[in-house]
mmCIF file of C-alpha atoms in Angstrom:
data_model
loop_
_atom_site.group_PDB
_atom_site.id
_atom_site.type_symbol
_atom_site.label_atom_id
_atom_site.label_comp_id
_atom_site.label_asym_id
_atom_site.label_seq_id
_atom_site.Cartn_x
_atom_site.Cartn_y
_atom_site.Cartn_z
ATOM 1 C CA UNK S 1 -1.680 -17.886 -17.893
ATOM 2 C CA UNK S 2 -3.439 -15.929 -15.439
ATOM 3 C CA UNK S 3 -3.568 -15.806 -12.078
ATOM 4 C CA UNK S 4 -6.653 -14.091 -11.478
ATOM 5 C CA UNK S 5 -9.716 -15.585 -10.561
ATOM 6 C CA UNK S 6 -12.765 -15.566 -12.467
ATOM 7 C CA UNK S 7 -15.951 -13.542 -10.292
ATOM 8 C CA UNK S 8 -19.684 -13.793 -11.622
ATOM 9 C CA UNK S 9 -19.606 -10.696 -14.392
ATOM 10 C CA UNK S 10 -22.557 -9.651 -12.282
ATOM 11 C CA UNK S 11 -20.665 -9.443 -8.894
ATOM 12 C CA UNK S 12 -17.598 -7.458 -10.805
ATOM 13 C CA UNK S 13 -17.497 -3.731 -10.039
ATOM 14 C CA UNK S 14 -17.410 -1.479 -13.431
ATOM 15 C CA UNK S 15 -13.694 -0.904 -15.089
ATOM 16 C CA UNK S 16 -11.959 1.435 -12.883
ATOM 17 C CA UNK S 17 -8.911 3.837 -13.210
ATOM 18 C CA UNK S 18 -6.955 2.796 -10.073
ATOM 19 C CA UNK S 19 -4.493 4.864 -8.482
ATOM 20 C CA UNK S 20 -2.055 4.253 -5.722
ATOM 21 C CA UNK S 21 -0.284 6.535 -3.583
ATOM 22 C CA UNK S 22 2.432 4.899 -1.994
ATOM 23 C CA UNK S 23 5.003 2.975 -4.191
ATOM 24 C CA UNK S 24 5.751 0.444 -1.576
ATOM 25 C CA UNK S 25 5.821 -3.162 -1.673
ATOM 26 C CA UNK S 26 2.299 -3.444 -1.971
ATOM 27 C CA UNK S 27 0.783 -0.677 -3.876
ATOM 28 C CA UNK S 28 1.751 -1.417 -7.402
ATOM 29 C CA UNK S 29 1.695 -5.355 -7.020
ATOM 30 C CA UNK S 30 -2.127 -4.638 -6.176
ATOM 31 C CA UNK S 31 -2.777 -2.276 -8.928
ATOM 32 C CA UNK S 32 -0.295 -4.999 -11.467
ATOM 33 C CA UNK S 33 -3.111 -7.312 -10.517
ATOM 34 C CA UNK S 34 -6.339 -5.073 -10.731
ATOM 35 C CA UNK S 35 -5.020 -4.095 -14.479
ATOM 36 C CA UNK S 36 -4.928 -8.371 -15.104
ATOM 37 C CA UNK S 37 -8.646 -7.766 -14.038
ATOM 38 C CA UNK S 38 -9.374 -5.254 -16.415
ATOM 39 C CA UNK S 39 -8.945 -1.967 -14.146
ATOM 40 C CA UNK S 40 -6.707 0.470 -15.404
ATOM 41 C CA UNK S 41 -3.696 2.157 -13.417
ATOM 42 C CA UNK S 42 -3.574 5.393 -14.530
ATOM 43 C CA UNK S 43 -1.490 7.514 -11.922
ATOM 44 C CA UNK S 44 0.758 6.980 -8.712
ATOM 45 C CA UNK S 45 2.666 8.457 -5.895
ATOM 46 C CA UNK S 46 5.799 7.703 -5.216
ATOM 47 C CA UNK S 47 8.855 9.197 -2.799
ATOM 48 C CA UNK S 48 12.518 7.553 -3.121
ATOM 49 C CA UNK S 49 14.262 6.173 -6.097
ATOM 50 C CA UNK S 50 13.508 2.706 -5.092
ATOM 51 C CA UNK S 51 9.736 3.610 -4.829
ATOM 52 C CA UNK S 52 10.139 5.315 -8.355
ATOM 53 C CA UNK S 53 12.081 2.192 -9.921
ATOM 54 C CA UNK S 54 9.457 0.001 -8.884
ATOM 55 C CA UNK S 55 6.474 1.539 -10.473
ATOM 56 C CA UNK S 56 8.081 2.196 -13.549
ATOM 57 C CA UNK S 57 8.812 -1.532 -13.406
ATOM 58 C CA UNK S 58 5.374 -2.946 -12.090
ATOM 59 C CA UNK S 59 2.897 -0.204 -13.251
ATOM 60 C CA UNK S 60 4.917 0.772 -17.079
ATOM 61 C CA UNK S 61 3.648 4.034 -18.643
ATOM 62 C CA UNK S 62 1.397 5.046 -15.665
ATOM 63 C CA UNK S 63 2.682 8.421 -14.404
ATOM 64 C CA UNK S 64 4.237 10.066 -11.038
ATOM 65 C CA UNK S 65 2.175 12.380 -9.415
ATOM 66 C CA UNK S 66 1.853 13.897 -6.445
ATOM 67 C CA UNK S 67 -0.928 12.050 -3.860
ATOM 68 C CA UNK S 68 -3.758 14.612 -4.846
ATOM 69 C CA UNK S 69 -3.792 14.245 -8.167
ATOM 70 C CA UNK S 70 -4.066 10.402 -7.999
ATOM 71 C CA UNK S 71 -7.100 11.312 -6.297
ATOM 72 C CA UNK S 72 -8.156 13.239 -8.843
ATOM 73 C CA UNK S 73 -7.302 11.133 -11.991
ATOM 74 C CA UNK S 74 -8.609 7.459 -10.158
ATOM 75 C CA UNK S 75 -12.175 6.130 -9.199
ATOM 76 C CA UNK S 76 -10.366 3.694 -6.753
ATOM 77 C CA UNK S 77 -7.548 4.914 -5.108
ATOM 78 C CA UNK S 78 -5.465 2.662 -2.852
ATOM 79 C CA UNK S 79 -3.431 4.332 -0.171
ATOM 80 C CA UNK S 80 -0.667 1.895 0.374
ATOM 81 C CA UNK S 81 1.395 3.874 3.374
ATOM 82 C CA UNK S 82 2.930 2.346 6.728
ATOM 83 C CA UNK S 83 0.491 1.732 9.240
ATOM 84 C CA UNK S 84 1.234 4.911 11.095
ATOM 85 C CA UNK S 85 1.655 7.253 8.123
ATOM 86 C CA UNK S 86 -2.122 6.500 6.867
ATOM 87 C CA UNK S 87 -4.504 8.214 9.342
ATOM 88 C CA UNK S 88 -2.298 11.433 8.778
ATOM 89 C CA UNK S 89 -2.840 11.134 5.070
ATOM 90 C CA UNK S 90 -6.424 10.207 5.545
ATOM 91 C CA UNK S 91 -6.928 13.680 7.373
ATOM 92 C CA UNK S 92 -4.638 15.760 4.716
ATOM 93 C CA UNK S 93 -6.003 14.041 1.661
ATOM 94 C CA UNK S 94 -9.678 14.885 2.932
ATOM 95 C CA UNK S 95 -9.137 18.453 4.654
ATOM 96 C CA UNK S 96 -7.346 19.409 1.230
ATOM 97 C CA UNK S 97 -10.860 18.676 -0.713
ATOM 98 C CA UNK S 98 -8.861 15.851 -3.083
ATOM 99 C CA UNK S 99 -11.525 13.148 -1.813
ATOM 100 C CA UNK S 100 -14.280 13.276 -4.146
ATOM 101 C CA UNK S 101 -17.703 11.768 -3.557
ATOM 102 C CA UNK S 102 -18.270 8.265 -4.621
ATOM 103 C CA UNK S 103 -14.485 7.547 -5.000
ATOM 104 C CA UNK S 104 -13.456 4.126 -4.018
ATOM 105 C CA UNK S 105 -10.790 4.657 -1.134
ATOM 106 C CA UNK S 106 -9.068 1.132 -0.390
ATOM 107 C CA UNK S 107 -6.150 0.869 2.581
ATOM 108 C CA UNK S 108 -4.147 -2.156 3.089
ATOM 109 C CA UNK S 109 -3.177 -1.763 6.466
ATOM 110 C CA UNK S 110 -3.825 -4.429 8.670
ATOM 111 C CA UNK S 111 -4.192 -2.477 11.692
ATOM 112 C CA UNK S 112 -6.955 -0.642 10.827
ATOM 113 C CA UNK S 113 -10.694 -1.146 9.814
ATOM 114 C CA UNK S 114 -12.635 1.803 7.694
ATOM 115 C CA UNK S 115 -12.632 3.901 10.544
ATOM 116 C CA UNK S 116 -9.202 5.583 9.844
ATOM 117 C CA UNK S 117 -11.080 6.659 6.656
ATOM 118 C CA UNK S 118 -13.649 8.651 8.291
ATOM 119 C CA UNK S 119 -12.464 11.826 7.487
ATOM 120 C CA UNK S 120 -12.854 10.686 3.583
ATOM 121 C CA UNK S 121 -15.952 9.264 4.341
ATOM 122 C CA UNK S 122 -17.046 12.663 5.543
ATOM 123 C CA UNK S 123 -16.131 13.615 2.078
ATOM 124 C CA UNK S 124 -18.412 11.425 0.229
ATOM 125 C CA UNK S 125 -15.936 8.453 -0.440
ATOM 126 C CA UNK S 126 -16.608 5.029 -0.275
ATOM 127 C CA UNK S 127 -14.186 3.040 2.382
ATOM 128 C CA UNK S 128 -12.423 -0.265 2.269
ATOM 129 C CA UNK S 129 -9.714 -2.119 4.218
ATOM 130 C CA UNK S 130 -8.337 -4.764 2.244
ATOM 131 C CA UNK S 131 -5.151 -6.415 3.702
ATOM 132 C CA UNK S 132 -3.196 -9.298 2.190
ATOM 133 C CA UNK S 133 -2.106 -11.855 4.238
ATOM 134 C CA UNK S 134 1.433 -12.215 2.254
ATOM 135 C CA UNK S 135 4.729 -10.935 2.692
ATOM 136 C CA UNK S 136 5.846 -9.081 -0.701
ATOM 137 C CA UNK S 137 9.551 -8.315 -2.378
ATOM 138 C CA UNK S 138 8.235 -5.323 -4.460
ATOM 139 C CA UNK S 139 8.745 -7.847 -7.482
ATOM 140 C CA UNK S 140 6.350 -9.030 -10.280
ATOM 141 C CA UNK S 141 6.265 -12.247 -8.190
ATOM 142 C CA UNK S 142 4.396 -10.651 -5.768
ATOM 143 C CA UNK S 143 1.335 -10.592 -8.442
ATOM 144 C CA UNK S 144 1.211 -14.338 -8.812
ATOM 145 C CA UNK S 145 1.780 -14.868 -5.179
ATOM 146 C CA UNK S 146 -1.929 -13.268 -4.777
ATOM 147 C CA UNK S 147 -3.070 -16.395 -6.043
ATOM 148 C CA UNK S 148 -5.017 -18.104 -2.965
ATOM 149 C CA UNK S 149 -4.338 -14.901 -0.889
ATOM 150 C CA UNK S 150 -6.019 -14.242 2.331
ATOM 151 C CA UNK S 151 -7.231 -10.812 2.458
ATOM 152 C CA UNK S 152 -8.574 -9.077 5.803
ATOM 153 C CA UNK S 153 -11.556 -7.100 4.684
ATOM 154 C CA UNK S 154 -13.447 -5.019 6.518
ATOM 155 C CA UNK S 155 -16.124 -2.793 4.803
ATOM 156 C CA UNK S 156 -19.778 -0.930 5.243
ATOM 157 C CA UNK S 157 -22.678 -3.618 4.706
ATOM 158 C CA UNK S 158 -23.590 -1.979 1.641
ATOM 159 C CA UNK S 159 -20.077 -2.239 0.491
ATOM 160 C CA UNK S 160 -19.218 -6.136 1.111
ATOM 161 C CA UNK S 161 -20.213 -7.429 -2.682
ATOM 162 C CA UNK S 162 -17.486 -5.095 -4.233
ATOM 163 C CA UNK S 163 -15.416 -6.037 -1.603
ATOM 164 C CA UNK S 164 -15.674 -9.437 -2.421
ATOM 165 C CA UNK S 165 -15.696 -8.455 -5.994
ATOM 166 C CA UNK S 166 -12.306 -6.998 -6.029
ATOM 167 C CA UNK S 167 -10.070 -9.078 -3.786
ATOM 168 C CA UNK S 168 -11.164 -12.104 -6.218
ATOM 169 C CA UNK S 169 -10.159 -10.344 -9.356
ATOM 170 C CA UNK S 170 -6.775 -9.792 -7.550
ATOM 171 C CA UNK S 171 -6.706 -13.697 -7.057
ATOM 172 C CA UNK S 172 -7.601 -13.310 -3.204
ATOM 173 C CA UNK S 173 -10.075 -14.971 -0.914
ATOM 174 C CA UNK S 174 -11.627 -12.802 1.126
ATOM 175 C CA UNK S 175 -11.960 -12.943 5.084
ATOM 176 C CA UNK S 176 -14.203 -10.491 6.998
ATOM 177 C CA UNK S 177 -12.460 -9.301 10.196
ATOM 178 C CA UNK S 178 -14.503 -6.821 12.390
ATOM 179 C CA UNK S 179 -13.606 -3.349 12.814
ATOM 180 C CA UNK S 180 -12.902 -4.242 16.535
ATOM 181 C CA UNK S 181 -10.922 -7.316 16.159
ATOM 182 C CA UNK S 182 -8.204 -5.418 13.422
ATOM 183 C CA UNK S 183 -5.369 -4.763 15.503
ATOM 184 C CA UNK S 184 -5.694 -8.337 17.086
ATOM 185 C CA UNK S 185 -5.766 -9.813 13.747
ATOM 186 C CA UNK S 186 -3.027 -7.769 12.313
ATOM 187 C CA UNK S 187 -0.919 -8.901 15.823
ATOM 188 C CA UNK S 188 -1.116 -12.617 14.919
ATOM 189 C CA UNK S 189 -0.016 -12.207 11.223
ATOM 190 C CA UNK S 190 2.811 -10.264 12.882
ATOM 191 C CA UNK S 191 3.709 -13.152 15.447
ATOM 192 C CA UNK S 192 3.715 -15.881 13.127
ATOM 193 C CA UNK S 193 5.611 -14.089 9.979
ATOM 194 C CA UNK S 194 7.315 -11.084 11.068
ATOM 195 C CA UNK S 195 9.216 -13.217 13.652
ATOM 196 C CA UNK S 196 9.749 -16.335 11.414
ATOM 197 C CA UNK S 197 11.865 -14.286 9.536
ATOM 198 C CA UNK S 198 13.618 -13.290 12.594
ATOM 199 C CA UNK S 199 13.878 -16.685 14.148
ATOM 200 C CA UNK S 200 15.036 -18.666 10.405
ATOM 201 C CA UNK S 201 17.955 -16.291 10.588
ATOM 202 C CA UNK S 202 19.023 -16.382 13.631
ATOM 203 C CA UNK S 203 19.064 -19.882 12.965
ATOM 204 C CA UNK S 204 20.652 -19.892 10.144
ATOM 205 C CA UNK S 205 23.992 -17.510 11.866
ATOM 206 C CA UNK S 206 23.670 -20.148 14.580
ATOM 207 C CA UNK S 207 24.331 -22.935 11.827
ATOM 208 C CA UNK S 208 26.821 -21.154 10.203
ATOM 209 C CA UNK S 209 29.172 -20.050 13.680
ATOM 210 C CA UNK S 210 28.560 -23.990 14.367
ATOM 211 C CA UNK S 211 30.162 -25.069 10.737
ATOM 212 C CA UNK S 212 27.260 -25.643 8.348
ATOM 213 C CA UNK S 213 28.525 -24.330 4.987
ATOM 214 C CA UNK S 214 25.061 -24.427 3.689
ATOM 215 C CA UNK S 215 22.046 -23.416 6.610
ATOM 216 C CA UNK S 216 19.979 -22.706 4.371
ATOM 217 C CA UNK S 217 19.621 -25.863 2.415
ATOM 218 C CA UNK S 218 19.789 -28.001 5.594
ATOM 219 C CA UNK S 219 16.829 -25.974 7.268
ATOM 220 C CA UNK S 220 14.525 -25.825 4.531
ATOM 221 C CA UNK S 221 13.163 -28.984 4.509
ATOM 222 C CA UNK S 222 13.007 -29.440 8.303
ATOM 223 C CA UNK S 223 11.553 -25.963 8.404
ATOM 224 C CA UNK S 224 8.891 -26.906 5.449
ATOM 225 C CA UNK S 225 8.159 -29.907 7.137
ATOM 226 C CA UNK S 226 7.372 -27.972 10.867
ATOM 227 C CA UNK S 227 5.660 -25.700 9.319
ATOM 228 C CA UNK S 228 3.370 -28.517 7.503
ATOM 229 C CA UNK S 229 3.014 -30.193 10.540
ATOM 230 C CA UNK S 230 1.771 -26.841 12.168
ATOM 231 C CA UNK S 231 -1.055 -26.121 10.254
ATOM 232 C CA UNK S 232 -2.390 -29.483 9.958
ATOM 233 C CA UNK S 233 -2.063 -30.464 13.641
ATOM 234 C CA UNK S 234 -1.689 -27.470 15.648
ATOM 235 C CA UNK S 235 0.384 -28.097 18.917
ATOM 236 C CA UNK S 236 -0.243 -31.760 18.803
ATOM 237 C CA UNK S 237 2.943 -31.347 16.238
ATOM 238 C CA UNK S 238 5.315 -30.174 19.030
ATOM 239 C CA UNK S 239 8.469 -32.151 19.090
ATOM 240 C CA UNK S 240 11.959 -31.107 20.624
ATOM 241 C CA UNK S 241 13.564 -31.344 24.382
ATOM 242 C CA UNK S 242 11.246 -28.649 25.311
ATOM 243 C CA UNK S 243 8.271 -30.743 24.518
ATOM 244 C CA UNK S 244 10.237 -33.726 25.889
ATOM 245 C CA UNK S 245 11.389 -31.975 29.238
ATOM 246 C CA UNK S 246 15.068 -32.231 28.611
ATOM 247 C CA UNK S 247 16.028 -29.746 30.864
ATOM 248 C CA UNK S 248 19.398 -30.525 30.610
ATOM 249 C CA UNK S 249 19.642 -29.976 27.076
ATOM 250 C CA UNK S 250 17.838 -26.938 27.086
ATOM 251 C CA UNK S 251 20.192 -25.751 30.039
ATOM 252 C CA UNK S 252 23.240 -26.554 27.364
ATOM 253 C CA UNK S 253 21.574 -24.715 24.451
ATOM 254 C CA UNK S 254 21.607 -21.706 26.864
ATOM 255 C CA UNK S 255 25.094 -21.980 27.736
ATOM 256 C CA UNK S 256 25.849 -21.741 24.450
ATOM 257 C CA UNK S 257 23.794 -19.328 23.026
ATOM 258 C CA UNK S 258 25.588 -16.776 26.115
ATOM 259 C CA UNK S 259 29.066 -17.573 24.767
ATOM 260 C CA UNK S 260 28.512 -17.297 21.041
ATOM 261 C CA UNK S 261 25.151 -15.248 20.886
ATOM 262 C CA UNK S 262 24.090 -13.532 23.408
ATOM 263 C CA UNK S 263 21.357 -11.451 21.622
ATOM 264 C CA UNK S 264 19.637 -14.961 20.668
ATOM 265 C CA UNK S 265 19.223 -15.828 24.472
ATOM 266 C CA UNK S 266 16.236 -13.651 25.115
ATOM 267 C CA UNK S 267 14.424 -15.013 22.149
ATOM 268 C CA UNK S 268 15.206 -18.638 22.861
ATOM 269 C CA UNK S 269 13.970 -18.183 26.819
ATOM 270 C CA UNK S 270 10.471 -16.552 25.680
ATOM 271 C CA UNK S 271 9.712 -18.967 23.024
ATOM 272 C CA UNK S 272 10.447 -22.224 24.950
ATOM 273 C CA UNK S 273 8.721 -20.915 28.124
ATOM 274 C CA UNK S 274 5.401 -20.319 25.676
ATOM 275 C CA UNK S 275 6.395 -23.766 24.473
ATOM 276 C CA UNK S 276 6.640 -25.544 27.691
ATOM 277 C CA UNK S 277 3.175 -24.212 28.561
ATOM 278 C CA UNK S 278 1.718 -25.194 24.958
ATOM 279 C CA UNK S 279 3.116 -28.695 25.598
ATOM 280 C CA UNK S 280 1.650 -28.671 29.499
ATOM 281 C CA UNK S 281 -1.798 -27.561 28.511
ATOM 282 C CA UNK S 282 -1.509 -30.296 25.349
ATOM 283 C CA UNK S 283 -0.147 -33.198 27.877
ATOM 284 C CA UNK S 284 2.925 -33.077 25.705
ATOM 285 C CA UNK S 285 5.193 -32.041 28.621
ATOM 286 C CA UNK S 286 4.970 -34.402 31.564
ATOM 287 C CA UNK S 287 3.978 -32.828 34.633
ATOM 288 C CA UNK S 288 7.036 -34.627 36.537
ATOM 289 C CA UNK S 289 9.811 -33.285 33.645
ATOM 290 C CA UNK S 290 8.364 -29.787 34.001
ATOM 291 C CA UNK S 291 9.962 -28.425 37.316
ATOM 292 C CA UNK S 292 13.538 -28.907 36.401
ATOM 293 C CA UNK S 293 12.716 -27.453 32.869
ATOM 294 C CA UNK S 294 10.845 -24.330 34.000
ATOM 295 C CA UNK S 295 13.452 -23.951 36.645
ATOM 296 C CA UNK S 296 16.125 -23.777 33.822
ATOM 297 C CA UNK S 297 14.039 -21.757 31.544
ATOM 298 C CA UNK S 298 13.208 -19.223 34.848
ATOM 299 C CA UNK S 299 17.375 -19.059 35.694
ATOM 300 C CA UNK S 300 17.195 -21.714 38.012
ATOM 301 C CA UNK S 301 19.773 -23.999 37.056
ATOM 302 C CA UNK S 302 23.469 -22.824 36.246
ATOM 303 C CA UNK S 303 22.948 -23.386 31.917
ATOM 304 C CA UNK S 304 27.003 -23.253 31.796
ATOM 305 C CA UNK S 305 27.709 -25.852 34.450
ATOM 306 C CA UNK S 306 25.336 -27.982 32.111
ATOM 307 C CA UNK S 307 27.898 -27.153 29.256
ATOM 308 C CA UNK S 308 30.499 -28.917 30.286
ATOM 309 C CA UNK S 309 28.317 -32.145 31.879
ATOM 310 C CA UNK S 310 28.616 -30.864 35.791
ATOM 311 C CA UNK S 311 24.574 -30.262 36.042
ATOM 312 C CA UNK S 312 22.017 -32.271 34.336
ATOM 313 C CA UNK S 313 24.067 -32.499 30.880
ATOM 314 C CA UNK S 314 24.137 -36.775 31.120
ATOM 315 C CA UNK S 315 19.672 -36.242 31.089
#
């Protein structure tokens, strides 16, 4: 069954030849899910092995060309690069006369707006940001994971309907984001799932170095079940001995965190101080528990003598 979602035929843009330049993660999972929409891949760039093995797997029978001629075989052409590859390719692309007018030229980088695309503007192209909110595995599950999508779109006025248009036939929902407000956007995607990933497994060594044969299976439903919380309740959902004020247990986790992972300490200090201050400004934290936590959390209080119960480990 499909995935896609079904748009008002009037809304839809025409059938398009897509192309993608850049075989990343993202590129051909898009164009996978503009051909369920009735678009046709018909050529795409791609680099390393890995790049190559994926669009033969994703996009089969579209072929491997070099980033100008997707440009010349595609009416939309999304440019699928990192973040700091794309205005370079914008500029080379355009100054190399491979933009032609009235071509559809779609980014997915979060950081930027359409600006970045001026340079194709200049040469008659018509720009789009669309970003997916979603982490992808360079998989055909990243094609049903559009489903629901977020997107971040950001496009000219006159452009907005077939921005709309094509983020729903990929399965999305679009979100307009202001030119201005794109790096501060793509920042807060960043903080909340570029460093869960980070924080689950350094969670999950932590578990392991403490005995837990199986970390995984004992953190996803607590982690499912924060993460629940979370969105339905915001910081009202804070629980823990930060939120509590146990500064003597959060002097122990310290302790040892310095004798069996030291990288981890920075990490842990930074998130619990924003947590302390979440739970202050909530009323979570009472006023009264906070000195002796903030004065662990600054270095205050010795975190090994807490270790081994000689300060604050009875609290």
């Amino acid at each position: 069954m499909s995935t896609v979602h079904e748009s008002d035929p009037k809304d839809r843009p025409a059938r398009l030849t897509v192309g993608v330049v850049g075989a990343g993660r993202v590129g051909p999972a898009l164009a996978a899910s503009l051909r369920l929409a009735g678009h046709r891949p018909v050529a795409v760039s791609a680099v390393s092995d890995t790049s190559v093995r994926r669009a033969a797997e994703l996009l089969p029978d579209v072929p491997v060309v070099p980033p100008a001629e997707v440009l010349q075989r595609a009416d939309l052409v999304l440019l699928t690069v990192p973040d700091d590859t794309l205005p370079g390719l914008v500029e080379g692309l355009a100054g190399t006369g491979a933009v032609r007018p009235g071509q559809l030229l779609v980014h997915t980088s979060g950081r930027y707006g359409t600006r970045v695309l001026d340079p194709a503007l200049r040469a008659g192209a018509l720009p789009l940001a669309l970003h997916p909110a979603m982490t992808f595995t360079g998989t055909a599950v990243d094609v049903q994971r559009l489903a629901g999508c977020s997107f971040g779109v950001t496009a000219p006025d006159e452009l907005r309907l077939v921005a709309e248009a094509l983020v729903i036939e990929m399965g999305g929902e679009p979100e307009w984001i202001a030119e201005e407000r794109r790096p501060l956007y793509h920042a807060a995607l960043a903080l909340g799932a570029n460093h869960l990933v980070t924080l689950v497994a350094q969670s999950m060594e932590l578990l392991r170095e403490a005995g837990v044969t199986a970390p995984d299976r004992m953190l996803g439903p607590l982690l499912g079940a924060a993460l629940d919380n979370a969105l339905r309740s915001g910081d009202s959902a804070l629980t823990g001995p930060v939120a509590r004020g146990d500064a003597g247990t959060v002097a122990a986790h310290v302790a040892e965190l310095r004798r069996h992972a030291p990288q981890t300490v920075a990490g842990y200090l930074a998130m619990a101080r924003a947590t302390a201050d979440r739970a202050l400004a909530h009323g979570l934290l009472k006023p009264e528990l906070a000195e002796d936590l903030l004065g662990v959390l600054a270095g205050g209080t010795d975190a090994a003598g807490a270790a081994d119960g000689t300060d604050g480990g009875g609290r």
